[in-house]
């Protein structure tokens, strides 16, 4: 219905009452007699007869807000800065696991965090995690894995920490990617040790595509594609890749580049368009 209303609005075919759906900005105060005016078309906010009632309701609203929702006047950017100072998402502290006399106790120092855990890599199954509600019994040799979680925070899992570290590594990697009109250089990753581009840099296609999937940032897909275009400079007729252009035909790193390329396409190939 609203899609049709929007079409009629754009075409200028709505009457004055219907156009009120699209009025912007809205009045600061709106007050309607919903019994006499169930469609809320006649705003009575400026009617002196209702001035006392409007103030009564406004004061009650302010009292409720100041008690239960003190942050409602903040803008979204202000709230983001409050919860993520400097744009950095907070991370839940990794839970501590303490086992004494066959009983496991889990604690997390992050206020408001919940703890999920597995015993020997399983909850009800390998994909399920138990919610920690109190100490529980364990058998000798049991391995407890615990993750701290809180809405708006990054999980405390080792995987989350690994992803963050990898993202930093990939960002640094991009500073070494060559952008040059010469195809023999463009897209390659410059070795900081010897200022050359080596064929083994093709391994980086996998972390680039992995981070592209994690962040939904197209720049990492572009970097991966440019890297593989550069790999054409070291591609050999037998399908291998040599490591150094005009230095040696050694192709011992081919297996690593081939595995990385396969894993990138297998797990993240859906990020590529048909032409790629």
CSV table of C-alpha atoms in Angstrom, one decimal:
chain,number,residue,atom,x,y,z
A,1,UNK,CA,0.0,0.0,0.0
A,2,UNK,CA,2.7,2.5,1.0
A,3,UNK,CA,4.6,1.7,-2.2
A,4,UNK,CA,1.5,2.8,-4.2
A,5,UNK,CA,1.1,5.9,-2.0
A,6,UNK,CA,4.7,6.8,-2.7
A,7,UNK,CA,4.1,6.5,-6.4
A,8,UNK,CA,1.0,8.7,-6.2
A,9,UNK,CA,2.9,11.2,-4.1
A,10,UNK,CA,5.7,11.4,-6.7
A,11,UNK,CA,3.0,11.9,-9.4
A,12,UNK,CA,1.2,14.6,-7.4
A,13,UNK,CA,-2.0,12.7,-7.3
A,14,UNK,CA,-2.7,12.7,-3.5
A,15,UNK,CA,-5.2,15.0,-1.8
A,16,UNK,CA,-4.2,17.3,1.1
A,17,UNK,CA,-4.9,14.7,3.8
A,18,UNK,CA,-3.1,11.9,2.0
A,19,UNK,CA,-0.1,14.2,1.5
A,20,UNK,CA,0.3,14.5,5.3
A,21,UNK,CA,1.9,11.0,5.3
A,22,UNK,CA,4.9,12.6,3.5
A,23,UNK,CA,5.1,15.9,5.4
A,24,UNK,CA,8.6,16.7,6.4
A,25,UNK,CA,9.8,17.8,8.8
A,26,UNK,CA,7.0,16.7,11.2
A,27,UNK,CA,5.7,19.2,13.7
A,28,UNK,CA,7.6,19.2,17.0
A,29,UNK,CA,4.3,18.4,18.9
A,30,UNK,CA,1.4,16.4,17.5
A,31,UNK,CA,-1.9,16.0,19.5
A,32,UNK,CA,-5.0,14.2,18.2
A,33,UNK,CA,-8.5,13.4,19.3
A,34,UNK,CA,-8.3,9.8,18.2
A,35,UNK,CA,-12.0,9.2,18.9
A,36,UNK,CA,-13.2,12.1,16.7
A,37,UNK,CA,-10.2,11.8,14.3
A,38,UNK,CA,-9.1,8.2,14.2
A,39,UNK,CA,-6.9,8.7,11.2
A,40,UNK,CA,-5.0,11.5,13.0
A,41,UNK,CA,-5.4,14.2,10.3
A,42,UNK,CA,-6.2,17.2,12.4
A,43,UNK,CA,-3.3,18.2,14.7
A,44,UNK,CA,-4.7,20.0,17.8
A,45,UNK,CA,-1.3,21.0,19.2
A,46,UNK,CA,-1.9,24.7,18.7
A,47,UNK,CA,-5.4,24.7,20.1
A,48,UNK,CA,-5.3,26.7,23.4
A,49,UNK,CA,-8.0,24.4,24.7
A,50,UNK,CA,-5.5,21.5,25.0
A,51,UNK,CA,-2.5,23.5,26.2
A,52,UNK,CA,-2.9,22.2,29.8
A,53,UNK,CA,-3.3,18.6,28.8
A,54,UNK,CA,-0.4,18.8,26.3
A,55,UNK,CA,1.9,20.1,29.1
A,56,UNK,CA,0.7,17.4,31.5
A,57,UNK,CA,1.5,14.6,29.0
A,58,UNK,CA,4.8,16.3,28.0
A,59,UNK,CA,5.9,16.5,31.7
A,60,UNK,CA,5.0,12.9,32.2
A,61,UNK,CA,7.0,11.9,29.1
A,62,UNK,CA,10.0,13.8,30.3
A,63,UNK,CA,9.8,12.2,33.7
A,64,UNK,CA,9.6,8.7,32.1
A,65,UNK,CA,12.5,9.4,29.8
A,66,UNK,CA,14.7,10.8,32.5
A,67,UNK,CA,14.1,7.7,34.6
A,68,UNK,CA,14.1,4.9,32.0
A,69,UNK,CA,15.8,6.1,28.8
A,70,UNK,CA,18.2,8.9,29.5
A,71,UNK,CA,20.1,8.6,26.2
A,72,UNK,CA,17.1,9.1,23.8
A,73,UNK,CA,18.2,12.6,22.8
A,74,UNK,CA,21.7,11.5,21.7
A,75,UNK,CA,22.2,11.2,17.9
A,76,UNK,CA,23.3,7.9,16.4
A,77,UNK,CA,26.9,9.1,15.9
A,78,UNK,CA,27.0,10.2,19.5
A,79,UNK,CA,25.8,6.9,20.8
A,80,UNK,CA,28.3,5.0,18.6
A,81,UNK,CA,31.1,7.1,20.1
A,82,UNK,CA,29.9,6.4,23.6
A,83,UNK,CA,29.8,2.6,23.0
A,84,UNK,CA,32.8,2.5,20.6
A,85,UNK,CA,35.2,5.3,21.5
A,86,UNK,CA,37.3,6.2,18.5
A,87,UNK,CA,35.3,3.8,16.4
A,88,UNK,CA,36.9,0.8,18.1
A,89,UNK,CA,34.4,-2.0,19.0
A,90,UNK,CA,35.1,-3.3,22.6
A,91,UNK,CA,36.0,-6.9,23.1
A,92,UNK,CA,34.7,-9.2,25.8
A,93,UNK,CA,37.4,-10.3,28.2
A,94,UNK,CA,38.2,-14.0,27.7
A,95,UNK,CA,36.5,-16.0,30.5
A,96,UNK,CA,38.6,-17.7,33.1
A,97,UNK,CA,38.1,-21.4,33.7
A,98,UNK,CA,38.8,-22.8,37.2
A,99,UNK,CA,38.4,-26.5,38.0
A,100,UNK,CA,38.5,-27.8,41.5
A,101,UNK,CA,37.5,-31.2,42.8
A,102,UNK,CA,35.7,-32.1,39.6
A,103,UNK,CA,33.7,-28.8,39.4
A,104,UNK,CA,34.3,-26.1,36.8
A,105,UNK,CA,33.6,-22.5,37.5
A,106,UNK,CA,33.7,-19.9,34.8
A,107,UNK,CA,34.0,-16.1,35.3
A,108,UNK,CA,34.3,-13.1,32.9
A,109,UNK,CA,35.4,-9.6,34.0
A,110,UNK,CA,33.4,-7.9,31.3
A,111,UNK,CA,30.3,-6.4,33.0
A,112,UNK,CA,27.0,-7.7,31.5
A,113,UNK,CA,28.7,-10.5,29.5
A,114,UNK,CA,27.3,-14.0,29.2
A,115,UNK,CA,29.5,-17.1,28.9
A,116,UNK,CA,29.0,-20.0,26.5
A,117,UNK,CA,31.1,-23.2,26.9
A,118,UNK,CA,31.7,-26.6,25.4
A,119,UNK,CA,33.2,-29.7,26.9
A,120,UNK,CA,35.7,-31.5,24.7
A,121,UNK,CA,34.7,-29.5,21.7
A,122,UNK,CA,30.9,-30.2,22.0
A,123,UNK,CA,27.7,-28.9,23.5
A,124,UNK,CA,24.8,-31.1,22.6
A,125,UNK,CA,26.8,-31.5,19.3
A,126,UNK,CA,29.9,-29.9,17.9
A,127,UNK,CA,28.0,-26.8,16.8
A,128,UNK,CA,26.2,-26.3,20.1
A,129,UNK,CA,27.4,-24.3,23.1
A,130,UNK,CA,26.0,-24.5,26.6
A,131,UNK,CA,25.0,-21.2,28.4
A,132,UNK,CA,26.9,-21.0,31.7
A,133,UNK,CA,24.5,-20.5,34.6
A,134,UNK,CA,26.6,-21.8,37.4
A,135,UNK,CA,29.3,-24.3,38.3
A,136,UNK,CA,29.1,-27.8,36.7
A,137,UNK,CA,30.7,-31.2,37.0
A,138,UNK,CA,33.5,-32.3,34.8
A,139,UNK,CA,35.5,-35.5,34.4
A,140,UNK,CA,39.3,-35.8,34.8
A,141,UNK,CA,40.9,-34.8,31.5
A,142,UNK,CA,37.9,-32.8,30.2
A,143,UNK,CA,38.8,-29.8,28.1
A,144,UNK,CA,36.6,-26.7,28.7
A,145,UNK,CA,36.3,-24.1,25.9
A,146,UNK,CA,34.6,-20.8,26.9
A,147,UNK,CA,33.5,-17.7,25.0
A,148,UNK,CA,32.4,-14.4,26.5
A,149,UNK,CA,29.6,-12.6,24.6
A,150,UNK,CA,27.8,-9.3,25.0
A,151,UNK,CA,25.6,-7.4,22.6
A,152,UNK,CA,27.6,-4.8,20.8
A,153,UNK,CA,30.9,-6.3,21.8
A,154,UNK,CA,33.2,-8.6,19.9
A,155,UNK,CA,33.3,-12.2,21.3
A,156,UNK,CA,36.2,-13.2,23.3
A,157,UNK,CA,36.9,-16.3,21.2
A,158,UNK,CA,40.3,-17.0,19.9
A,159,UNK,CA,38.8,-16.9,16.4
A,160,UNK,CA,37.6,-13.3,16.9
A,161,UNK,CA,41.1,-12.4,18.1
A,162,UNK,CA,42.6,-14.2,15.1
A,163,UNK,CA,40.3,-12.4,12.7
A,164,UNK,CA,41.3,-9.0,14.2
A,165,UNK,CA,45.0,-9.8,13.9
A,166,UNK,CA,44.5,-11.0,10.4
A,167,UNK,CA,42.6,-7.9,9.4
A,168,UNK,CA,45.5,-5.8,10.7
A,169,UNK,CA,48.0,-7.9,8.8
A,170,UNK,CA,46.1,-7.7,5.6
A,171,UNK,CA,45.8,-3.9,5.9
A,172,UNK,CA,49.6,-3.8,6.3
A,173,UNK,CA,49.9,-6.1,3.3
A,174,UNK,CA,48.0,-3.8,1.1
A,175,UNK,CA,50.6,-1.0,1.7
A,176,UNK,CA,53.1,-3.3,-0.1
A,177,UNK,CA,50.8,-3.9,-3.1
A,178,UNK,CA,52.2,-2.2,-6.2
A,179,UNK,CA,49.9,0.1,-8.2
A,180,UNK,CA,51.7,0.8,-11.5
A,181,UNK,CA,50.7,1.1,-15.2
A,182,UNK,CA,53.4,-1.5,-16.0
A,183,UNK,CA,51.6,-4.9,-15.9
A,184,UNK,CA,54.8,-6.6,-14.7
A,185,UNK,CA,54.5,-4.7,-11.5
A,186,UNK,CA,50.9,-3.9,-11.0
A,187,UNK,CA,49.2,-6.0,-8.3
A,188,UNK,CA,52.3,-7.7,-7.0
A,189,UNK,CA,53.3,-7.5,-3.3
A,190,UNK,CA,56.6,-5.9,-2.8
A,191,UNK,CA,59.0,-7.8,-0.6
A,192,UNK,CA,60.1,-5.4,2.2
A,193,UNK,CA,63.4,-7.4,2.6
A,194,UNK,CA,64.7,-7.1,-1.0
A,195,UNK,CA,62.3,-4.7,-2.8
A,196,UNK,CA,61.3,-7.4,-5.3
A,197,UNK,CA,58.0,-9.1,-6.1
A,198,UNK,CA,58.1,-12.8,-5.6
A,199,UNK,CA,55.8,-15.5,-7.0
A,200,UNK,CA,55.2,-16.8,-3.5
A,201,UNK,CA,53.1,-13.7,-2.8
A,202,UNK,CA,50.3,-15.5,-4.6
A,203,UNK,CA,49.6,-17.2,-1.3
A,204,UNK,CA,48.1,-14.0,0.0
A,205,UNK,CA,45.0,-14.4,-2.3
A,206,UNK,CA,43.4,-16.5,0.5
A,207,UNK,CA,43.7,-14.1,3.4
A,208,UNK,CA,42.6,-11.3,1.1
A,209,UNK,CA,39.4,-13.1,0.1
A,210,UNK,CA,38.8,-14.3,3.7
A,211,UNK,CA,38.9,-10.7,5.0
A,212,UNK,CA,36.7,-9.5,2.0
A,213,UNK,CA,34.1,-12.0,3.2
A,214,UNK,CA,34.4,-11.0,6.8
A,215,UNK,CA,34.2,-7.2,6.2
A,216,UNK,CA,32.1,-7.1,3.0
A,217,UNK,CA,34.7,-4.6,1.7
A,218,UNK,CA,35.2,-4.8,-2.0
A,219,UNK,CA,38.7,-3.3,-1.8
A,220,UNK,CA,40.1,-6.7,-0.6
A,221,UNK,CA,38.4,-8.5,-3.6
A,222,UNK,CA,40.0,-6.0,-5.9
A,223,UNK,CA,43.4,-6.5,-4.3
A,224,UNK,CA,43.1,-10.3,-4.6
A,225,UNK,CA,42.1,-10.0,-8.3
A,226,UNK,CA,45.0,-7.6,-9.0
A,227,UNK,CA,47.4,-10.0,-7.2
A,228,UNK,CA,46.3,-13.0,-9.4
A,229,UNK,CA,46.6,-10.8,-12.5
A,230,UNK,CA,50.2,-10.2,-11.5
A,231,UNK,CA,50.8,-13.9,-11.0
A,232,UNK,CA,50.4,-14.2,-14.7
A,233,UNK,CA,53.9,-12.8,-14.9
A,234,UNK,CA,55.4,-15.9,-13.3
A,235,UNK,CA,53.0,-18.4,-14.8
A,236,UNK,CA,54.7,-21.3,-16.7
A,237,UNK,CA,53.4,-23.4,-19.6
A,238,UNK,CA,53.2,-26.4,-17.4
A,239,UNK,CA,50.8,-24.5,-15.0
A,240,UNK,CA,53.3,-23.8,-12.3
A,241,UNK,CA,54.4,-20.5,-11.0
A,242,UNK,CA,58.1,-19.6,-10.7
A,243,UNK,CA,59.2,-17.5,-7.7
A,244,UNK,CA,61.3,-14.9,-9.3
A,245,UNK,CA,61.0,-13.2,-12.7
A,246,UNK,CA,64.3,-13.2,-14.8
A,247,UNK,CA,66.2,-14.6,-11.8
A,248,UNK,CA,65.4,-18.3,-11.6
A,249,UNK,CA,62.8,-20.7,-12.9
A,250,UNK,CA,62.4,-22.3,-9.5
A,251,UNK,CA,58.8,-23.2,-9.0
A,252,UNK,CA,58.8,-24.8,-5.6
A,253,UNK,CA,56.2,-22.5,-4.1
A,254,UNK,CA,53.6,-23.5,-6.7
A,255,UNK,CA,51.9,-26.0,-4.4
A,256,UNK,CA,51.3,-23.3,-1.7
A,257,UNK,CA,49.9,-20.8,-4.2
A,258,UNK,CA,47.7,-23.5,-5.8
A,259,UNK,CA,46.3,-24.5,-2.4
A,260,UNK,CA,45.7,-20.9,-1.4
A,261,UNK,CA,43.9,-20.2,-4.8
A,262,UNK,CA,41.8,-23.3,-4.5
A,263,UNK,CA,40.7,-22.5,-0.9
A,264,UNK,CA,40.0,-18.9,-1.9
A,265,UNK,CA,37.7,-20.0,-4.7
A,266,UNK,CA,36.2,-22.8,-2.8
A,267,UNK,CA,35.2,-20.8,0.2
A,268,UNK,CA,34.9,-17.2,-1.2
A,269,UNK,CA,34.5,-17.6,-4.9
A,270,UNK,CA,30.9,-16.4,-4.7
A,271,UNK,CA,32.3,-12.9,-4.1
A,272,UNK,CA,33.6,-12.8,-7.7
A,273,UNK,CA,31.6,-11.9,-10.7
A,274,UNK,CA,31.2,-14.2,-13.7
A,275,UNK,CA,33.8,-12.5,-15.7
A,276,UNK,CA,36.4,-13.3,-13.1
